[in-house]
Short mmCIF file of C-alpha atoms in Angstrom, two decimals:
data_model
loop_
_atom_site.label_atom_id
_atom_site.label_comp_id
_atom_site.label_asym_id
_atom_site.label_seq_id
_atom_site.Cartn_x
_atom_site.Cartn_y
_atom_site.Cartn_z
CA GLU A 147 -10.95 -56.39 21.66
CA ARG A 148 -9.63 -57.28 18.19
CA ALA A 149 -7.68 -53.99 18.12
CA THR A 150 -5.92 -54.60 21.44
CA PRO A 151 -3.44 -57.40 20.50
CA ARG A 152 -2.63 -55.58 17.27
CA GLY A 153 -1.70 -52.33 19.00
CA ILE A 154 -4.48 -50.50 17.14
CA LYS A 155 -6.75 -47.82 18.58
CA VAL A 156 -10.24 -47.18 17.23
CA GLY A 157 -11.39 -43.58 16.93
CA TYR A 158 -15.06 -42.62 17.01
CA GLU A 159 -16.08 -39.41 15.25
CA ALA A 160 -19.32 -37.44 15.07
CA LEU A 161 -20.08 -36.30 11.51
CA ALA A 162 -21.96 -33.02 11.12
CA TRP A 163 -24.59 -34.71 8.90
CA GLY A 164 -24.83 -37.85 11.03
CA ARG A 165 -28.39 -39.20 11.37
CA PHE A 166 -28.04 -40.16 15.05
CA VAL A 167 -24.70 -38.78 16.27
CA ASN A 168 -23.67 -35.39 14.83
CA ASP A 169 -22.31 -33.69 17.93
CA HIS A 170 -18.86 -34.35 19.43
CA ARG A 171 -20.43 -34.18 22.90
CA ASP A 172 -22.57 -37.22 22.09
CA ALA A 173 -19.58 -38.98 20.54
CA TRP A 174 -17.58 -38.41 23.72
CA GLU A 175 -20.38 -39.76 25.89
CA ILE A 176 -20.39 -42.96 23.79
CA VAL A 177 -16.59 -43.29 24.09
CA ARG A 178 -16.75 -42.58 27.82
CA ARG A 179 -19.35 -45.31 28.35
CA ALA A 180 -17.39 -47.79 26.22
CA ASP A 181 -14.56 -47.27 28.75
CA HIS A 182 -11.96 -49.22 26.78
CA ASP A 183 -8.23 -48.46 26.52
CA ASN A 184 -8.30 -48.91 22.74
CA ILE A 185 -11.35 -46.72 22.08
CA GLY A 186 -11.03 -42.93 21.79
CA ILE A 187 -12.54 -39.92 20.08
CA ILE A 188 -11.63 -38.11 16.86
CA LEU A 189 -12.37 -34.38 16.90
CA ASP A 190 -12.87 -32.49 13.63
CA SER A 191 -13.10 -28.69 13.62
CA PHE A 192 -15.44 -28.59 10.63
CA HIS A 193 -17.97 -31.02 12.08
CA THR A 194 -18.11 -29.04 15.32
CA LEU A 195 -17.94 -25.47 14.04
CA SER A 196 -20.19 -25.88 11.01
CA ARG A 197 -23.06 -26.76 13.35
CA GLY A 198 -22.18 -24.00 15.84
CA ILE A 199 -21.53 -26.52 18.63
CA PRO A 200 -19.81 -25.02 21.71
CA VAL A 201 -16.20 -26.16 22.18
CA ASP A 202 -15.88 -25.50 25.92
CA ASN A 203 -16.46 -29.08 27.02
CA ILE A 204 -13.58 -30.38 24.86
CA ALA A 205 -11.19 -29.17 27.55
CA SER A 206 -12.66 -31.75 29.96
CA ILE A 207 -11.85 -34.74 27.73
CA PRO A 208 -8.75 -36.63 28.97
CA LYS A 209 -5.97 -36.07 26.47
CA GLU A 210 -5.23 -39.80 26.18
CA LYS A 211 -8.77 -40.35 24.88
CA ILE A 212 -8.27 -37.92 21.98
CA LEU A 213 -6.79 -40.07 19.21
CA LEU A 214 -6.69 -37.60 16.32
CA ILE A 215 -7.45 -33.95 15.59
CA GLN A 216 -8.68 -33.10 12.10
CA LEU A 217 -8.63 -29.46 11.05
CA ALA A 218 -10.33 -27.51 8.30
CA ASP A 219 -11.73 -24.02 7.89
CA ALA A 220 -14.52 -22.96 5.50
CA PRO A 221 -16.31 -19.84 4.31
CA LYS A 222 -19.70 -19.40 5.96
CA PHE A 223 -22.42 -20.62 3.62
CA ASP A 224 -26.06 -21.45 4.22
CA MET A 225 -26.10 -24.80 2.43
CA GLU A 226 -26.50 -28.52 3.00
CA LEU A 227 -23.74 -29.68 5.36
CA LEU A 228 -22.45 -32.64 3.35
CA TYR A 229 -22.12 -30.57 0.15
CA TRP A 230 -20.48 -27.71 2.06
CA SER A 231 -18.00 -30.15 3.58
CA ARG A 232 -17.12 -31.95 0.36
CA HIS A 233 -16.47 -28.86 -1.78
CA PHE A 234 -15.60 -25.78 0.29
CA ARG A 235 -13.29 -26.71 3.13
CA ASN A 236 -9.98 -24.84 3.17
CA MET A 237 -6.88 -24.32 5.30
CA PRO A 238 -7.18 -22.91 8.84
CA GLY A 239 -7.18 -19.13 8.55
CA GLU A 240 -8.59 -19.06 5.01
CA GLY A 241 -12.26 -19.26 6.01
CA ASP A 242 -14.69 -17.88 8.57
CA LEU A 243 -14.81 -20.62 11.23
CA ASP A 244 -13.19 -20.14 14.65
CA VAL A 245 -10.59 -22.89 14.22
CA ALA A 246 -8.28 -21.11 16.68
CA GLY A 247 -10.95 -21.25 19.41
CA PHE A 248 -11.48 -24.95 18.67
CA MET A 249 -7.74 -25.63 19.03
CA GLU A 250 -7.50 -23.58 22.23
CA ALA A 251 -9.98 -26.02 23.79
CA VAL A 252 -8.00 -29.00 22.45
CA VAL A 253 -4.64 -27.69 23.69
CA ALA A 254 -6.16 -27.04 27.13
CA THR A 255 -6.55 -30.83 27.50
CA GLY A 256 -2.77 -31.27 27.21
CA TYR A 257 -3.14 -32.97 23.82
CA ASP A 258 0.22 -33.24 22.05
CA GLY A 259 -0.61 -35.70 19.29
CA THR A 260 -1.04 -35.44 15.54
CA LEU A 261 -2.78 -32.57 13.80
CA SER A 262 -4.30 -33.65 10.49
CA LEU A 263 -5.61 -31.38 7.75
CA GLU A 264 -8.82 -32.83 6.33
CA VAL A 265 -9.56 -30.47 3.46
CA PHE A 266 -11.94 -31.08 0.56
CA ASN A 267 -11.96 -28.29 -2.00
CA ASP A 268 -12.58 -28.37 -5.75
CA ARG A 269 -10.14 -25.54 -6.41
CA PHE A 270 -7.37 -27.19 -4.45
CA ARG A 271 -7.76 -30.26 -6.65
CA GLY A 272 -7.01 -28.10 -9.69
CA GLY A 273 -4.12 -26.21 -8.08
CA SER A 274 -0.43 -26.86 -7.50
CA SER A 275 0.15 -29.72 -5.05
CA LYS A 276 3.41 -28.08 -3.95
CA ALA A 277 1.68 -24.77 -3.21
CA ILE A 278 -1.13 -26.54 -1.34
CA ALA A 279 1.35 -28.50 0.79
CA ARG A 280 3.23 -25.28 1.59
CA ASP A 281 -0.02 -23.52 2.49
CA GLY A 282 -1.03 -26.43 4.70
CA GLN A 283 2.17 -26.24 6.69
CA ARG A 284 1.98 -22.43 6.87
CA SER A 285 -1.62 -22.55 8.07
CA LEU A 286 -0.80 -24.97 10.90
CA ILE A 287 2.22 -22.98 12.08
CA SER A 288 0.25 -19.73 12.04
CA LEU A 289 -2.77 -21.33 13.72
CA MET A 290 -0.77 -22.89 16.54
CA ASP A 291 1.19 -19.68 17.04
CA ASN A 292 -2.13 -17.87 17.56
CA VAL A 293 -3.30 -20.58 19.96
CA ARG A 294 -0.04 -20.47 21.89
CA ARG A 295 -0.66 -16.83 22.75
CA LYS A 296 -3.99 -17.80 24.38
CA VAL A 297 -2.89 -21.11 25.97
CA PRO A 298 0.85 -20.61 26.67
CA ASP A 299 1.17 -23.81 28.76
CA GLY A 300 0.10 -26.13 25.94
CA ALA A 301 2.31 -28.54 24.00
CA PHE A 302 3.72 -27.03 20.80
CA PRO A 303 6.08 -28.61 18.25
CA PHE A 304 8.02 -25.41 17.40
CA ASP A 305 9.52 -22.34 19.03
CA GLN A 306 7.35 -19.29 19.51
CA LEU A 307 7.24 -16.96 16.51
CA PRO A 308 7.46 -13.16 16.67
CA ALA A 309 3.99 -11.64 16.78
CA ARG A 310 2.28 -10.67 13.55
CA SER A 311 3.53 -7.22 12.60
CA ALA A 312 1.28 -4.18 12.70
CA ALA A 313 1.12 -2.47 9.33
CA GLN A 314 1.58 1.30 9.24
CA GLY A 315 0.96 1.85 5.54
CA VAL A 316 2.66 1.73 2.14
CA GLU A 317 5.94 3.62 1.80
CA PHE A 318 6.38 3.11 -1.93
CA VAL A 319 5.25 1.28 -5.04
CA GLU A 320 8.01 0.35 -7.49
CA PHE A 321 7.43 -0.16 -11.21
CA ALA A 322 9.72 -2.20 -13.43
CA ALA A 323 10.02 -0.85 -16.98
CA SER A 324 12.42 -1.00 -19.89
CA PRO A 325 14.00 2.38 -20.78
CA GLU A 326 12.10 2.32 -24.08
CA LYS A 327 8.67 1.86 -22.46
CA ALA A 328 8.99 3.94 -19.30
CA GLY A 329 7.88 7.13 -21.06
CA GLU A 330 4.14 6.39 -20.88
CA LEU A 331 4.39 5.70 -17.16
CA ARG A 332 6.26 8.98 -16.61
CA ASP A 333 3.59 10.85 -18.59
CA THR A 334 0.80 9.26 -16.55
CA LEU A 335 2.48 10.03 -13.22
CA GLY A 336 3.00 13.62 -14.36
CA GLN A 337 -0.69 13.95 -15.27
CA LEU A 338 -1.55 12.52 -11.84
CA GLY A 339 0.42 15.34 -10.24
CA PHE A 340 3.60 13.48 -9.31
CA ALA A 341 6.95 15.21 -9.62
CA HIS A 342 10.26 13.55 -10.48
CA VAL A 343 12.20 14.54 -7.35
CA ALA A 344 15.27 12.28 -7.16
CA ASN A 345 17.49 9.71 -8.91
CA HIS A 346 19.23 6.71 -7.38
CA ARG A 347 22.98 7.16 -6.94
CA SER A 348 24.06 3.85 -8.45
CA LYS A 349 21.04 2.47 -10.33
CA SER A 350 18.70 3.53 -13.11
CA VAL A 351 15.91 4.29 -10.66
CA GLU A 352 13.74 7.42 -10.35
CA LEU A 353 11.69 8.67 -7.41
CA TRP A 354 8.38 10.42 -8.15
CA ARG A 355 6.53 12.00 -5.22
CA GLN A 356 3.29 13.72 -4.21
CA GLY A 357 2.17 14.28 -0.64
CA GLN A 358 3.08 11.15 1.32
CA ILE A 359 3.10 8.98 -1.81
CA ASN A 360 6.31 7.62 -3.32
CA MET A 361 6.31 6.06 -6.80
CA VAL A 362 9.53 4.47 -8.05
CA ILE A 363 10.42 3.73 -11.69
CA ASN A 364 13.15 1.10 -12.03
CA THR A 365 14.62 0.62 -15.53
CA GLU A 366 17.51 -1.60 -14.48
CA ALA A 367 18.15 -4.44 -16.94
CA ARG A 368 19.32 -6.81 -14.18
CA GLY A 369 18.06 -8.03 -10.85
CA GLU A 370 14.45 -8.54 -9.81
CA ALA A 371 13.24 -5.45 -11.69
CA GLY A 372 14.99 -6.48 -14.90
CA ALA A 373 13.49 -9.95 -14.74
CA ALA A 374 10.04 -8.53 -13.97
CA GLN A 375 9.95 -6.11 -16.89
CA HIS A 376 11.30 -8.74 -19.25
CA VAL A 377 8.41 -11.09 -18.38
CA HIS A 378 5.58 -8.71 -17.51
CA GLY A 379 6.36 -5.46 -19.31
CA VAL A 380 5.68 -2.15 -17.56
CA ALA A 381 4.11 -3.11 -14.24
CA PRO A 382 4.45 -2.74 -10.46
CA HIS A 383 6.83 -5.40 -9.21
CA ALA A 384 7.50 -4.30 -5.59
CA ILE A 385 5.94 -2.45 -2.68
CA GLY A 386 7.51 -1.13 0.50
CA LEU A 387 5.45 -1.87 3.61
CA LYS A 388 5.85 0.27 6.71
CA LEU A 389 5.75 -2.01 9.76
CA ASP A 390 6.12 -1.58 13.50
CA ASN A 391 9.00 -4.08 13.50
CA ALA A 392 10.54 -5.06 10.16
CA GLY A 393 13.10 -7.36 11.81
CA ALA A 394 10.42 -9.36 13.59
CA ALA A 395 8.39 -9.59 10.37
CA THR A 396 11.44 -11.02 8.61
CA LEU A 397 11.94 -13.69 11.27
CA ARG A 398 8.26 -14.60 11.13
CA ALA A 399 8.38 -14.82 7.33
CA ASP A 400 11.32 -17.24 7.61
CA ALA A 401 9.46 -19.42 10.12
CA LEU A 402 6.43 -19.52 7.81
CA GLY A 403 8.52 -20.70 4.89
CA MET A 404 8.17 -17.52 2.85
CA THR A 405 10.64 -16.90 0.03
CA ARG A 406 13.32 -14.40 1.01
CA VAL A 407 14.87 -12.30 -1.74
CA ASN A 408 18.45 -11.16 -1.30
CA GLU A 409 19.74 -9.18 -4.26
CA ALA A 410 23.43 -8.33 -4.61
CA LYS A 411 23.70 -4.65 -3.66
CA PRO A 412 26.35 -1.96 -4.18
CA ALA A 413 28.12 -0.93 -1.02
CA ASP A 414 26.09 2.29 -0.66
CA ASN A 415 22.71 0.53 -0.72
CA LEU A 416 20.71 -0.29 2.40
CA ASP A 417 19.99 -3.95 3.06
CA ILE A 418 16.18 -3.96 3.26
CA PRO A 419 14.62 -7.39 3.90
CA ALA A 420 12.20 -8.58 1.22
CA VAL A 421 10.01 -11.59 0.46
CA GLN A 422 8.38 -12.80 -2.76
CA GLU A 423 4.61 -13.28 -2.83
CA ASN A 424 2.81 -14.45 -5.97
CA GLY A 425 4.43 -12.11 -8.47
CA LEU A 426 5.12 -9.26 -6.04
CA LEU A 427 8.21 -8.29 -4.06
CA LEU A 428 7.46 -6.99 -0.54
CA TYR A 429 10.07 -4.90 1.28
CA PHE A 430 9.81 -4.50 5.06
CA LEU A 431 10.62 -1.05 6.45
CA ASP A 432 10.50 0.16 10.05
CA GLU A 433 8.10 3.02 10.64
CA GLY A 434 9.77 5.91 12.46
CA PRO A 435 12.12 8.89 12.09
CA GLU A 436 14.78 6.73 10.40
CA LEU A 437 12.49 5.95 7.48
CA GLY A 438 13.65 9.05 5.59
CA ARG A 439 17.16 7.62 5.54
CA VAL A 440 15.98 5.06 2.99
CA TRP A 441 15.64 7.90 0.50
CA ASP A 442 18.39 10.27 1.68
CA SER A 443 21.10 7.60 1.75
CA GLU A 444 20.41 6.18 -1.72
CA PHE A 445 19.00 9.06 -3.78
CA ASP A 446 20.25 12.42 -5.00
CA PHE A 447 17.42 14.92 -4.87
CA LEU A 448 16.94 17.29 -7.78
CA ASP A 449 16.90 21.07 -7.48
CA ASP A 450 14.06 23.31 -8.66
CA VAL A 451 11.53 20.52 -9.06
CA LYS A 452 8.28 21.85 -10.47
CA ALA A 453 5.42 20.88 -8.15
CA GLY A 454 2.56 19.09 -9.86
CA ASP A 455 0.48 18.37 -6.76
CA ILE A 456 -3.25 17.79 -7.51
CA GLY A 457 -4.30 16.91 -3.96
CA LEU A 458 -3.41 13.22 -3.68
CA THR A 459 -2.46 12.60 -0.05
CA ARG A 460 -1.74 8.90 0.46
CA ILE A 461 -2.27 5.42 -0.93
CA ASP A 462 -5.80 4.39 -0.01
CA HIS A 463 -5.47 0.74 -1.08
CA LEU A 464 -3.68 -1.71 -3.33
CA ALA A 465 -5.45 -4.36 -5.40
CA GLN A 466 -3.81 -7.68 -6.27
CA THR A 467 -5.28 -10.07 -8.82
CA TYR A 468 -4.78 -13.85 -8.81
CA ASP A 469 -6.15 -16.78 -10.70
CA VAL A 470 -8.91 -18.25 -8.59
CA TYR A 471 -6.74 -21.23 -7.55
CA SER A 472 -4.15 -18.93 -5.93
CA LEU A 473 -6.49 -16.49 -4.17
CA GLN A 474 -6.50 -18.44 -0.90
CA THR A 475 -2.71 -18.66 -1.00
CA GLY A 476 -2.50 -14.86 -1.15
CA LEU A 477 -5.00 -14.52 1.66
CA LEU A 478 -3.11 -16.94 3.90
CA PHE A 479 0.18 -15.18 3.13
CA TYR A 480 -1.01 -11.82 4.43
CA LEU A 481 -3.07 -13.08 7.37
CA SER A 482 -0.27 -15.30 8.68
CA LEU A 483 2.36 -12.55 8.37
CA LEU A 484 0.61 -9.29 9.29
CA ASN A 485 -1.95 -8.23 11.88
CA LEU A 486 -4.81 -7.75 9.42
CA GLN A 487 -8.55 -8.33 9.44
CA LYS A 488 -10.52 -9.93 6.61
CA SER A 489 -13.83 -8.83 5.14
CA PRO A 490 -16.36 -11.33 3.75
CA THR A 491 -15.77 -12.51 0.18
CA ILE A 492 -18.06 -11.02 -2.46
CA ASP A 493 -18.69 -11.96 -6.08
CA ILE A 494 -18.18 -9.24 -8.70
CA PRO A 495 -19.80 -9.91 -12.08
CA ASP A 496 -17.80 -9.50 -15.26
CA PRO A 497 -19.61 -10.03 -18.59
CA SER A 498 -17.43 -13.12 -19.09
CA GLY A 499 -17.37 -14.58 -15.60
CA LEU A 500 -17.17 -13.88 -11.89
CA ILE A 501 -14.43 -12.29 -9.81
CA GLN A 502 -14.12 -13.30 -6.16
CA SER A 503 -13.02 -10.32 -4.10
CA LEU A 504 -12.12 -9.80 -0.46
CA ALA A 505 -10.45 -7.01 1.48
CA LEU A 506 -7.82 -6.95 4.22
CA HIS A 507 -7.02 -4.04 6.49
CA ASP A 508 -5.29 -3.18 9.74
CA ALA A 509 -7.36 -1.85 12.64
CA ASN A 510 -6.61 1.79 11.76
CA ARG A 511 -7.01 1.37 7.96
CA ARG A 512 -3.43 2.49 7.33
CA LEU A 513 -2.98 -0.52 5.06
CA ARG A 514 -5.83 -1.69 2.86
CA LEU A 515 -5.50 -4.54 0.37
CA THR A 516 -8.08 -6.02 -1.95
CA LEU A 517 -7.44 -9.54 -3.29
CA ASN A 518 -9.29 -10.61 -6.42
CA GLY A 519 -9.49 -14.10 -7.91
CA ALA A 520 -10.39 -14.53 -11.60
CA ASP A 521 -12.14 -17.75 -12.60
CA SER A 522 -11.86 -17.18 -16.37
CA ALA A 523 -9.17 -15.82 -18.68
CA ARG A 524 -11.93 -14.01 -20.58
CA THR A 525 -12.64 -11.62 -17.68
CA VAL A 526 -10.73 -8.34 -17.40
CA ALA A 527 -8.97 -9.64 -14.29
CA GLY A 528 -8.32 -13.00 -15.97
CA ARG A 529 -6.73 -11.30 -18.99
CA PHE A 530 -4.43 -9.45 -16.62
CA VAL A 531 -3.23 -12.68 -14.98
CA GLU A 532 -2.92 -14.49 -18.33
CA GLU A 533 -0.93 -11.72 -20.04
CA ARG A 534 1.35 -11.35 -17.04
CA GLN A 535 1.63 -15.14 -16.74
CA ALA A 536 1.36 -14.60 -13.01
CA ALA A 537 -0.60 -12.88 -10.25
CA GLY A 538 0.24 -9.26 -9.64
CA LEU A 539 -0.66 -5.80 -8.43
CA GLN A 540 -3.38 -4.64 -10.85
CA HIS A 541 -4.20 -1.22 -9.51
CA VAL A 542 -3.10 1.42 -7.03
CA ALA A 543 -5.75 3.68 -5.45
CA PHE A 544 -4.83 7.16 -4.20
CA GLU A 545 -6.77 9.23 -1.69
CA THR A 546 -7.87 12.82 -2.22
CA LYS A 547 -9.82 15.06 0.15
CA GLU A 548 -11.44 17.10 -2.65
CA ILE A 549 -12.46 14.89 -5.57
CA PHE A 550 -13.83 17.65 -7.83
CA ALA A 551 -10.80 19.91 -7.35
CA THR A 552 -8.61 16.92 -8.18
CA ALA A 553 -10.76 16.11 -11.22
CA ASN A 554 -10.38 19.70 -12.51
CA ALA A 555 -6.62 19.54 -12.01
CA LEU A 556 -6.46 16.19 -13.82
CA GLU A 557 -8.34 17.68 -16.77
CA ALA A 558 -5.95 20.63 -16.88
CA ASN A 559 -3.02 18.17 -16.90
CA GLY A 560 -4.42 16.34 -19.93
CA PHE A 561 -5.39 13.22 -17.98
CA ALA A 562 -7.92 11.02 -19.82
CA PRO A 563 -10.11 9.14 -17.31
CA LEU A 564 -11.82 5.86 -17.99
CA PRO A 565 -15.00 6.84 -19.88
CA ILE A 566 -18.12 5.67 -18.02
CA SER A 567 -21.38 4.93 -19.84
CA PRO A 568 -23.80 7.92 -19.47
CA ASN A 569 -26.69 5.71 -18.33
CA TYR A 570 -24.68 4.87 -15.19
CA PHE A 571 -25.22 8.40 -13.88
CA ASP A 572 -28.99 8.25 -14.52
CA ASP A 573 -29.03 5.06 -12.45
CA VAL A 574 -26.99 6.62 -9.62
CA GLU A 575 -29.27 9.66 -9.50
CA ALA A 576 -32.36 7.47 -9.25
CA ARG A 577 -30.86 4.89 -6.89
CA PHE A 578 -29.48 7.32 -4.28
CA GLY A 579 -31.77 10.30 -4.89
CA ILE A 580 -28.80 12.63 -5.27
CA ASP A 581 -29.12 16.19 -6.51
CA PRO A 582 -29.12 16.51 -10.33
CA GLU A 583 -26.35 19.10 -10.07
CA LEU A 584 -24.10 16.58 -8.30
CA SER A 585 -25.06 13.94 -10.85
CA GLU A 586 -24.01 16.25 -13.67
CA LYS A 587 -20.62 16.91 -12.01
CA LEU A 588 -20.08 13.17 -11.66
CA ARG A 589 -20.97 12.68 -15.34
CA ARG A 590 -18.67 15.47 -16.51
CA HIS A 591 -15.63 14.02 -14.78
CA ASN A 592 -16.46 10.28 -15.14
CA ILE A 593 -16.63 9.91 -11.37
CA LEU A 594 -18.37 6.84 -9.92
CA TYR A 595 -20.35 7.22 -6.71
CA ASP A 596 -21.49 4.99 -3.86
CA GLN A 597 -22.92 5.52 -0.40
CA ASP A 598 -23.94 3.54 2.65
CA ALA A 599 -25.37 4.31 6.07
CA ASN A 600 -22.01 5.75 7.19
CA GLY A 601 -20.95 7.98 4.32
CA SER A 602 -20.22 8.40 0.62
CA PHE A 603 -17.49 7.30 -1.79
CA TYR A 604 -16.18 8.73 -5.07
CA GLN A 605 -13.93 7.01 -7.65
CA ILE A 606 -12.02 8.10 -10.75
CA PHE A 607 -10.19 5.46 -12.81
CA SER A 608 -7.38 5.82 -15.29
CA ARG A 609 -7.43 3.91 -18.54
CA SER A 610 -5.62 0.59 -18.50
CA TYR A 611 -2.23 0.04 -20.04
CA GLY A 612 0.35 -2.72 -20.27
CA ALA A 613 -1.17 -6.02 -19.20
CA GLY A 614 -4.17 -4.22 -17.70
CA PHE A 615 -2.78 -2.15 -14.83
CA PHE A 616 -4.65 1.04 -13.89
CA PHE A 617 -4.74 3.81 -11.28
CA GLU A 618 -7.70 4.88 -9.15
CA ILE A 619 -8.41 8.05 -7.17
CA VAL A 620 -10.93 7.89 -4.32
CA MET A 621 -12.52 10.16 -1.76
CA ARG A 622 -14.17 8.80 1.39
CA ASN A 623 -16.71 10.90 3.28
CA GLY A 624 -17.95 10.10 6.76
CA GLY A 625 -17.35 6.52 7.84
CA TYR A 626 -17.61 4.83 4.43
CA ASP A 627 -15.35 1.79 4.71
CA GLY A 628 -15.90 -0.12 1.46
CA TYR A 629 -14.43 -0.05 -2.03
CA GLY A 630 -17.37 0.79 -4.28
CA GLY A 631 -18.17 -2.85 -4.98
CA THR A 632 -21.48 -1.96 -6.63
CA ASN A 633 -19.55 0.15 -9.15
CA ALA A 634 -17.18 -2.64 -10.17
CA PRO A 635 -19.40 -4.05 -12.97
CA PHE A 636 -19.64 -0.57 -14.54
CA ARG A 637 -15.87 -0.06 -14.31
CA ILE A 638 -15.25 -3.51 -15.79
CA ALA A 639 -17.72 -2.88 -18.64
CA ALA A 640 -15.94 0.40 -19.46
CA GLN A 641 -12.55 -1.33 -19.44
CA ARG A 642 -13.85 -4.10 -21.70
CA ARG A 643 -15.14 -1.58 -24.21
CA LEU A 644 -11.66 -0.08 -24.49
CA LEU A 645 -9.93 -3.47 -24.55
CA ASP A 646 -12.27 -4.75 -27.26
CA GLY A 647 -12.21 -1.51 -29.22
CA THR A 648 -15.99 -1.06 -29.01
CA SER A 649 -17.90 2.13 -28.25
#
């Protein structure tokens, strides 16, 4: 009654940890019985979804009785609700809760009022307020675009976006390097079986190729590559993504507020759309018969190229490393732009801290990305971010169908793998019960091994160089779908020994 003459409405909300009312269904029954024009309900996705409360009945609430919608996602944890809420909420799409399903029920009521982000997160407090605001807007646009496709008759405050693009794989990885420091990269690519097959017609850019894999070395002093090598040294600065519709992906990126990059190009260069994402340039290319024109129109191919093929067939996955405050930003970027699925986050121990790691992939595993967040500059991943002064692509993993044949070819090429501690192989033999002969072959070639119920996995790592970039070669047998997470501590320990100069 006091609210009425003041034009104020009072919202009643069920809190997940409420002693008496912790379910929005009970809150609505109280509001319904109050039966007052100035009394309504506040619905909060976290309070409903964290308790696993069904959302179906939300659609029966009259839209005029819904006064405010509060949205937050969160990773799934088995912990006390109040602590979970106060420290681990994040933007819609960054966690594991079905926020889209919650909003589908809300939109079905006809609700067209305010959407509020109610996010409590310790890492957000330590991050960039500008980046968090941008992520908040991006998360809402992406969320409501997903909802619109399920409830097309709802009220939406923006035009429909193009659908999230289906990824078809990685067409190329481009390295920025000064002319003086590109030699080591060329030597490494040669040892890995890549051949220098073409040169750009108007730029200081080389194409190295093996199987379906294209590696590009850009030693231009100007443009994005020049700026990247000046700041980061020899490092990957761009990747070319094959998509089902590059034009639609570009329009969606614009609607999501992503940073477009438009470099001045000579007349004979193709205009390939690109966006900037946390220290990496992403080019969008249409999958199809015209894709070869990207190379034929801009490069002159060399005659009598000596083949160095060692059996690498494609890029298995790319691994990007962030500081822990930016990891969710990277996750939201990819999930809002591309049609990818997310794996649960895992913790990887480093002797000096923890690395948070998660994987993204399309339904057919043509594009696989691992995103790693370093919580300390003393970790191997943290050193990489600190020395680069930014997030970046830390390693590229190639696929082979015959790991031991590839290992023999690498040895013949003078490739020096990352040396793995001998006791690792004793542990693998005991843990998996593998044949001692196989264990000895793994030991000889410094190959790491993992297996699960579906298949087996083999890994060879290069030594790190520059700010900490490295290559990986993998073989997947059967239906193995992981990334050798149990091997990561051994790989990190080996890298630390080399970084610290210890045996």
